[in-house]
Amino acid sequence: MSLDLHAAAPPDPGPPRAARHSRRRAASLTRLDLKYSPYLYVLPFFVIFAVFGVYPIAYTVWIALTDRSPLNSTISFVGMDNFVELITQDPQFWNAVVNTFGMFLLSTVPQLLLALMLANALNRKLRAQTFFRMAIAMPIITSTAVVALIFSMIYAKDFGLVNWLLDSVGLDPIDWRANRFASWFAISTMVDWRWVGYNALIYLAAMQSISKDMYEAAALDGASRRRQFWSITVPQLRPTIIFTLIISTIGGLQLFTEPLLFTSGSGGLSGGSEGQFQTITMYLLDVMNQRFRWGYAGAVALVLFVLIALMSAINYLLARRISSDK
């Protein structure tokens, strides 16, 4: 009897069933990870946004439709009554709207123009360049209360620096808190002093990203520095200008701390003896904390939200139109 040395080996039984199941499970988990992990990464943002963004807005909408007040234990649904009263029967609200927009225009327009000019100056080769860039950032980190205190002394009626300068040139002193336009101007200078440097740093960072080849080509063509600024720098800064314009609009229409501290104890949330510099946010706090009409304050907050959204959209469209025309 002979042995067949070339007989075929028995077939490989393959990996055990448990190992195959483990590999299939690992592959399934990998597919699930690739499919759902991006959503899990961004989930914390949406959770935080829902808690601190969506919920407060939804609660404000609900409370604006009621007569909620800490003085009443019951809450009644009043529908649009708060909005009707606010828009048609509340002259103090419209006074606050006029004050807010007045100070917004007086502060935002010079603020962005000065920031643009300052950034253009700092973008050149200067001695102590780092020092100047740090210096314009100092007002940003200064406490608002300190700024308001200093400017309150500068614009003091009897011993203020500005009135002393006016008196030295033979002009009559100005009561900066009693006069409406004068109070707007004083508060606007306070806002500008704080935020010109901030916007200048944003513009400066954007200017650093503009290609130097464009300026060199323009210089070879005989373009002056002023021509280069308006023909190259400003068009290249269009997205940044739109961004700062929208941010300044949001901040300007929510102006609160500067006018509140400018009162120096005379007027408080009323913004002066006749409300000459009361803003919408000051009026909102006055309604909520002094009159205890929380539902009505909710209506004021929603109207302010709509005004900010409309002004931001208008500024965005105007900035794009002006840039495209150029």
Short mmCIF file of C-alpha atoms in Angstrom, two decimals:
data_model
loop_
_atom_site.label_atom_id
_atom_site.label_comp_id
_atom_site.label_asym_id
_atom_site.label_seq_id
_atom_site.Cartn_x
_atom_site.Cartn_y
_atom_site.Cartn_z
CA MET A 1 0.00 0.00 0.00
CA SER A 2 1.51 3.38 -1.01
CA LEU A 3 0.93 6.86 0.38
CA ASP A 4 -0.14 9.74 -1.88
CA LEU A 5 2.23 12.52 -0.86
CA HIS A 6 0.54 15.04 -3.21
CA ALA A 7 -2.98 14.70 -1.82
CA ALA A 8 -4.85 18.01 -1.42
CA ALA A 9 -4.80 19.59 2.02
CA PRO A 10 -8.14 19.89 3.80
CA PRO A 11 -9.92 23.27 3.22
CA ASP A 12 -9.21 26.11 5.65
CA PRO A 13 -12.18 26.38 7.97
CA GLY A 14 -11.62 30.19 8.17
CA PRO A 15 -11.75 32.36 11.27
CA PRO A 16 -14.05 31.35 14.07
CA ARG A 17 -17.62 32.62 13.97
CA ALA A 18 -16.98 34.89 16.98
CA ALA A 19 -14.07 36.61 15.18
CA ARG A 20 -16.17 37.23 12.04
CA HIS A 21 -18.96 38.70 14.18
CA SER A 22 -16.46 40.95 15.95
CA ARG A 23 -15.09 42.28 12.63
CA ARG A 24 -18.59 42.96 11.29
CA ARG A 25 -19.46 44.80 14.49
CA ALA A 26 -16.27 46.89 14.28
CA ALA A 27 -17.01 47.78 10.64
CA SER A 28 -20.55 48.77 11.58
CA LEU A 29 -19.31 50.98 14.40
CA THR A 30 -16.79 52.59 12.05
CA ARG A 31 -19.55 53.45 9.56
CA LEU A 32 -21.69 54.88 12.36
CA ASP A 33 -18.74 56.91 13.62
CA LEU A 34 -18.04 58.37 10.18
CA LYS A 35 -21.73 59.12 9.68
CA TYR A 36 -22.68 60.68 13.00
CA SER A 37 -19.46 61.95 14.61
CA PRO A 38 -19.52 65.32 12.74
CA TYR A 39 -22.96 66.00 14.20
CA LEU A 40 -21.75 65.09 17.69
CA TYR A 41 -18.83 67.50 17.33
CA VAL A 42 -21.11 70.46 16.64
CA LEU A 43 -23.85 69.36 19.06
CA PRO A 44 -22.43 71.28 22.08
CA PHE A 45 -22.69 74.55 20.17
CA PHE A 46 -26.34 73.97 19.30
CA VAL A 47 -27.14 72.92 22.86
CA ILE A 48 -25.56 76.08 24.26
CA PHE A 49 -27.21 78.19 21.56
CA ALA A 50 -30.60 76.66 22.34
CA VAL A 51 -30.22 77.28 26.07
CA PHE A 52 -28.80 80.81 25.91
CA GLY A 53 -30.18 81.97 22.55
CA VAL A 54 -33.36 80.28 21.39
CA TYR A 55 -34.95 79.82 24.81
CA PRO A 56 -34.56 83.47 25.95
CA ILE A 57 -36.00 84.72 22.66
CA ALA A 58 -38.91 82.28 22.83
CA TYR A 59 -39.56 83.22 26.46
CA THR A 60 -39.46 86.92 25.57
CA VAL A 61 -41.99 86.36 22.78
CA TRP A 62 -44.30 84.57 25.20
CA ILE A 63 -43.95 87.12 27.99
CA ALA A 64 -44.54 90.01 25.53
CA LEU A 65 -47.99 88.57 24.81
CA THR A 66 -48.97 88.63 28.49
CA ASP A 67 -49.36 91.15 31.31
CA ARG A 68 -46.65 89.47 33.39
CA SER A 69 -45.65 91.47 36.45
CA PRO A 70 -44.06 90.57 39.80
CA LEU A 71 -46.87 92.54 41.45
CA ASN A 72 -49.54 90.15 40.12
CA SER A 73 -49.72 86.46 40.94
CA THR A 74 -51.84 85.75 37.87
CA ILE A 75 -50.75 86.01 34.24
CA SER A 76 -53.25 86.98 31.56
CA PHE A 77 -52.80 86.64 27.82
CA VAL A 78 -53.19 90.06 26.19
CA GLY A 79 -52.08 89.24 22.63
CA MET A 80 -50.72 92.22 20.71
CA ASP A 81 -51.97 94.83 23.19
CA ASN A 82 -48.46 95.58 24.49
CA PHE A 83 -47.17 96.19 20.96
CA VAL A 84 -50.14 98.39 20.04
CA GLU A 85 -49.67 100.50 23.16
CA LEU A 86 -45.93 100.72 22.60
CA ILE A 87 -46.14 101.86 18.99
CA THR A 88 -49.24 104.08 19.09
CA GLN A 89 -49.55 105.37 22.66
CA ASP A 90 -46.05 105.67 24.11
CA PRO A 91 -44.21 108.91 23.23
CA GLN A 92 -41.45 108.11 25.73
CA PHE A 93 -40.53 105.03 23.72
CA TRP A 94 -40.25 107.04 20.52
CA ASN A 95 -38.17 109.62 22.37
CA ALA A 96 -35.80 106.80 23.33
CA VAL A 97 -35.73 105.61 19.70
CA VAL A 98 -34.77 109.08 18.46
CA ASN A 99 -32.07 109.39 21.13
CA THR A 100 -30.66 105.96 20.32
CA PHE A 101 -30.46 106.57 16.58
CA GLY A 102 -29.03 110.05 17.12
CA MET A 103 -26.19 108.79 19.28
CA PHE A 104 -25.74 105.80 16.99
CA LEU A 105 -25.15 108.02 13.96
CA LEU A 106 -22.94 110.48 15.85
CA SER A 107 -20.74 107.68 17.16
CA THR A 108 -20.66 105.03 14.43
CA VAL A 109 -19.88 107.14 11.36
CA PRO A 110 -16.87 109.03 12.83
CA GLN A 111 -15.79 105.89 14.66
CA LEU A 112 -15.37 103.77 11.53
CA LEU A 113 -13.86 106.59 9.47
CA LEU A 114 -11.29 107.39 12.16
CA ALA A 115 -10.52 103.70 12.60
CA LEU A 116 -9.92 103.33 8.86
CA MET A 117 -7.59 106.33 8.73
CA LEU A 118 -5.74 105.22 11.85
CA ALA A 119 -5.26 101.69 10.52
CA ASN A 120 -3.93 103.07 7.24
CA ALA A 121 -1.39 105.18 9.14
CA LEU A 122 -0.29 102.23 11.28
CA ASN A 123 0.04 100.04 8.19
CA ARG A 124 3.03 102.09 7.06
CA LYS A 125 6.57 101.70 8.31
CA LEU A 126 6.78 103.81 11.45
CA ARG A 127 9.15 104.06 14.35
CA ALA A 128 7.83 102.44 17.55
CA GLN A 129 5.18 100.71 15.47
CA THR A 130 4.50 98.08 18.13
CA PHE A 131 4.07 100.77 20.79
CA PHE A 132 1.43 102.61 18.76
CA ARG A 133 -0.45 99.40 18.03
CA MET A 134 -0.52 98.57 21.72
CA ALA A 135 -1.52 102.12 22.62
CA ILE A 136 -4.67 102.11 20.49
CA ALA A 137 -5.74 98.90 22.21
CA MET A 138 -5.63 100.43 25.70
CA PRO A 139 -9.13 101.98 25.63
CA ILE A 140 -10.61 98.55 24.88
CA ILE A 141 -9.39 97.08 28.16
CA THR A 142 -10.29 100.16 30.20
CA SER A 143 -13.33 99.76 32.41
CA THR A 144 -16.46 101.42 31.06
CA ALA A 145 -17.16 102.87 34.49
CA VAL A 146 -13.73 104.52 34.56
CA VAL A 147 -14.22 105.91 31.05
CA ALA A 148 -17.63 107.30 31.97
CA LEU A 149 -16.24 108.89 35.14
CA ILE A 150 -13.40 110.59 33.26
CA PHE A 151 -15.65 111.89 30.49
CA SER A 152 -18.22 113.05 33.03
CA MET A 153 -15.52 115.25 34.56
CA ILE A 154 -14.36 116.42 31.12
CA TYR A 155 -17.91 117.49 30.24
CA ALA A 156 -18.82 118.84 33.69
CA LYS A 157 -20.84 122.04 33.55
CA ASP A 158 -18.89 124.17 36.04
CA PHE A 159 -15.35 122.77 36.16
CA GLY A 160 -15.14 120.60 33.06
CA LEU A 161 -12.19 120.71 30.70
CA VAL A 162 -14.31 121.32 27.60
CA ASN A 163 -16.18 124.26 29.12
CA TRP A 164 -12.88 125.70 30.36
CA LEU A 165 -11.55 125.59 26.79
CA LEU A 166 -14.75 127.21 25.50
CA ASP A 167 -14.47 129.95 28.10
CA SER A 168 -10.83 130.56 27.21
CA VAL A 169 -11.82 131.42 23.63
CA GLY A 170 -14.74 133.60 24.71
CA LEU A 171 -17.60 131.13 24.20
CA ASP A 172 -20.37 130.41 26.67
CA PRO A 173 -20.19 127.15 28.62
CA ILE A 174 -22.55 124.33 27.67
CA ASP A 175 -24.66 122.26 30.02
CA TRP A 176 -23.76 118.92 28.45
CA ARG A 177 -26.38 116.98 30.38
CA ALA A 178 -29.33 119.35 29.99
CA ASN A 179 -29.00 119.98 26.25
CA ARG A 180 -30.18 117.11 24.06
CA PHE A 181 -27.73 117.37 21.17
CA ALA A 182 -24.85 118.26 23.50
CA SER A 183 -25.48 115.13 25.57
CA TRP A 184 -25.60 113.04 22.38
CA PHE A 185 -22.25 114.49 21.32
CA ALA A 186 -20.62 113.93 24.71
CA ILE A 187 -21.76 110.31 24.93
CA SER A 188 -20.74 109.68 21.31
CA THR A 189 -17.20 110.89 21.96
CA MET A 190 -17.04 108.51 24.90
CA VAL A 191 -18.11 105.60 22.68
CA ASP A 192 -15.69 106.61 19.92
CA TRP A 193 -12.76 106.85 22.31
CA ARG A 194 -13.38 103.28 23.45
CA TRP A 195 -13.99 101.59 20.09
CA VAL A 196 -11.96 103.44 17.45
CA GLY A 197 -8.85 101.47 18.39
CA TYR A 198 -10.71 98.16 18.34
CA ASN A 199 -11.99 98.73 14.81
CA ALA A 200 -8.60 100.08 13.73
CA LEU A 201 -6.94 96.81 14.78
CA ILE A 202 -9.50 94.85 12.76
CA TYR A 203 -8.84 97.01 9.69
CA LEU A 204 -5.09 96.78 10.22
CA ALA A 205 -5.21 92.99 10.32
CA ALA A 206 -7.17 92.99 7.07
CA MET A 207 -4.74 95.44 5.44
CA GLN A 208 -1.83 93.13 6.27
CA SER A 209 -3.37 90.44 4.06
CA ILE A 210 -3.54 92.66 0.95
CA SER A 211 -0.88 91.72 -1.59
CA LYS A 212 1.99 94.22 -1.81
CA ASP A 213 2.23 93.55 -5.54
CA MET A 214 -0.96 95.54 -6.09
CA TYR A 215 0.55 98.62 -4.44
CA GLU A 216 3.82 98.23 -6.32
CA ALA A 217 1.99 97.99 -9.65
CA ALA A 218 -0.10 101.05 -8.79
CA ALA A 219 3.02 102.99 -7.79
CA LEU A 220 4.67 102.14 -11.11
CA ASP A 221 1.57 103.49 -12.86
CA GLY A 222 2.00 106.76 -11.00
CA ALA A 223 -0.80 106.36 -8.43
CA SER A 224 -0.37 108.45 -5.30
CA ARG A 225 -0.79 107.03 -1.80
CA ARG A 226 -4.23 108.58 -1.55
CA ARG A 227 -5.23 107.02 -4.87
CA GLN A 228 -3.88 103.64 -3.76
CA PHE A 229 -5.87 103.90 -0.53
CA TRP A 230 -9.22 104.57 -2.22
CA SER A 231 -8.65 102.34 -5.26
CA ILE A 232 -6.94 99.35 -3.64
CA THR A 233 -7.20 99.36 0.15
CA VAL A 234 -10.86 100.30 0.59
CA PRO A 235 -12.23 97.88 -2.06
CA GLN A 236 -10.13 95.05 -0.62
CA LEU A 237 -11.50 95.82 2.85
CA ARG A 238 -15.13 95.61 1.77
CA PRO A 239 -15.97 92.41 3.73
CA THR A 240 -14.22 93.77 6.82
CA ILE A 241 -15.96 97.14 6.57
CA ILE A 242 -19.34 95.41 6.29
CA PHE A 243 -18.49 93.29 9.34
CA THR A 244 -17.50 96.29 11.49
CA LEU A 245 -20.53 98.22 10.28
CA ILE A 246 -22.91 95.46 11.36
CA ILE A 247 -21.13 94.95 14.70
CA SER A 248 -21.17 98.70 15.36
CA THR A 249 -24.86 98.83 14.50
CA ILE A 250 -25.67 96.07 16.97
CA GLY A 251 -23.61 97.73 19.69
CA GLY A 252 -24.83 101.25 18.93
CA LEU A 253 -28.52 100.37 19.12
CA GLN A 254 -27.93 98.61 22.45
CA LEU A 255 -26.12 101.59 23.97
CA PHE A 256 -26.65 101.49 27.72
CA THR A 257 -23.66 101.78 30.06
CA GLU A 258 -22.22 105.05 28.76
CA PRO A 259 -25.44 107.13 28.92
CA LEU A 260 -26.42 105.55 32.25
CA LEU A 261 -23.13 106.48 33.91
CA PHE A 262 -23.09 109.88 32.19
CA THR A 263 -26.08 110.92 34.31
CA SER A 264 -23.85 111.10 37.42
CA GLY A 265 -26.83 110.36 39.62
CA SER A 266 -29.19 112.89 38.00
CA GLY A 267 -31.92 111.05 36.18
CA GLY A 268 -30.80 107.42 36.37
CA LEU A 269 -32.59 105.23 33.84
CA SER A 270 -34.69 108.19 32.70
CA GLY A 271 -31.68 109.61 30.85
CA GLY A 272 -31.74 113.13 32.21
CA SER A 273 -34.49 115.32 33.61
CA GLU A 274 -36.44 115.23 30.34
CA GLY A 275 -35.15 111.98 28.90
CA GLN A 276 -32.82 113.86 26.57
CA PHE A 277 -30.36 110.96 26.31
CA GLN A 278 -32.46 107.97 27.36
CA THR A 279 -31.81 105.03 25.02
CA ILE A 280 -34.07 102.10 24.19
CA THR A 281 -32.21 99.76 26.53
CA MET A 282 -32.45 102.30 29.36
CA TYR A 283 -36.17 102.62 28.72
CA LEU A 284 -36.51 98.83 28.70
CA LEU A 285 -34.84 98.56 32.12
CA ASP A 286 -36.94 101.46 33.39
CA VAL A 287 -40.16 99.70 32.37
CA MET A 288 -39.05 96.39 33.84
CA ASN A 289 -37.41 97.47 37.11
CA GLN A 290 -39.20 100.72 37.93
CA ARG A 291 -42.71 100.08 36.61
CA PHE A 292 -42.58 96.29 36.98
CA ARG A 293 -44.31 95.73 33.62
CA TRP A 294 -42.39 92.69 32.47
CA GLY A 295 -44.75 91.89 29.60
CA TYR A 296 -44.46 95.43 28.25
CA ALA A 297 -40.67 95.27 28.65
CA GLY A 298 -40.70 92.06 26.60
CA ALA A 299 -42.48 93.95 23.81
CA VAL A 300 -39.81 96.68 23.95
CA ALA A 301 -37.08 94.04 23.72
CA LEU A 302 -38.65 92.42 20.66
CA VAL A 303 -39.09 95.75 18.89
CA LEU A 304 -35.43 96.52 19.61
CA PHE A 305 -34.48 93.12 18.18
CA VAL A 306 -36.41 93.90 14.99
CA LEU A 307 -34.81 97.36 14.71
CA ILE A 308 -31.32 95.88 15.06
CA ALA A 309 -32.05 93.22 12.43
CA LEU A 310 -33.47 95.80 10.00
CA MET A 311 -30.61 98.26 10.46
CA SER A 312 -28.01 95.51 10.07
CA ALA A 313 -29.66 94.35 6.84
CA ILE A 314 -29.89 97.92 5.51
CA ASN A 315 -26.24 98.62 6.33
CA TYR A 316 -25.18 95.38 4.66
CA LEU A 317 -27.12 96.15 1.47
CA LEU A 318 -25.92 99.76 1.34
CA ALA A 319 -22.30 98.76 1.87
CA ARG A 320 -22.51 96.18 -0.91
CA ARG A 321 -24.21 98.66 -3.26
CA ILE A 322 -21.61 101.37 -2.63
CA SER A 323 -18.73 98.92 -3.09
CA SER A 324 -20.18 97.50 -6.31
CA ASP A 325 -20.73 100.99 -7.74
CA LYS A 326 -17.07 101.80 -7.16
#
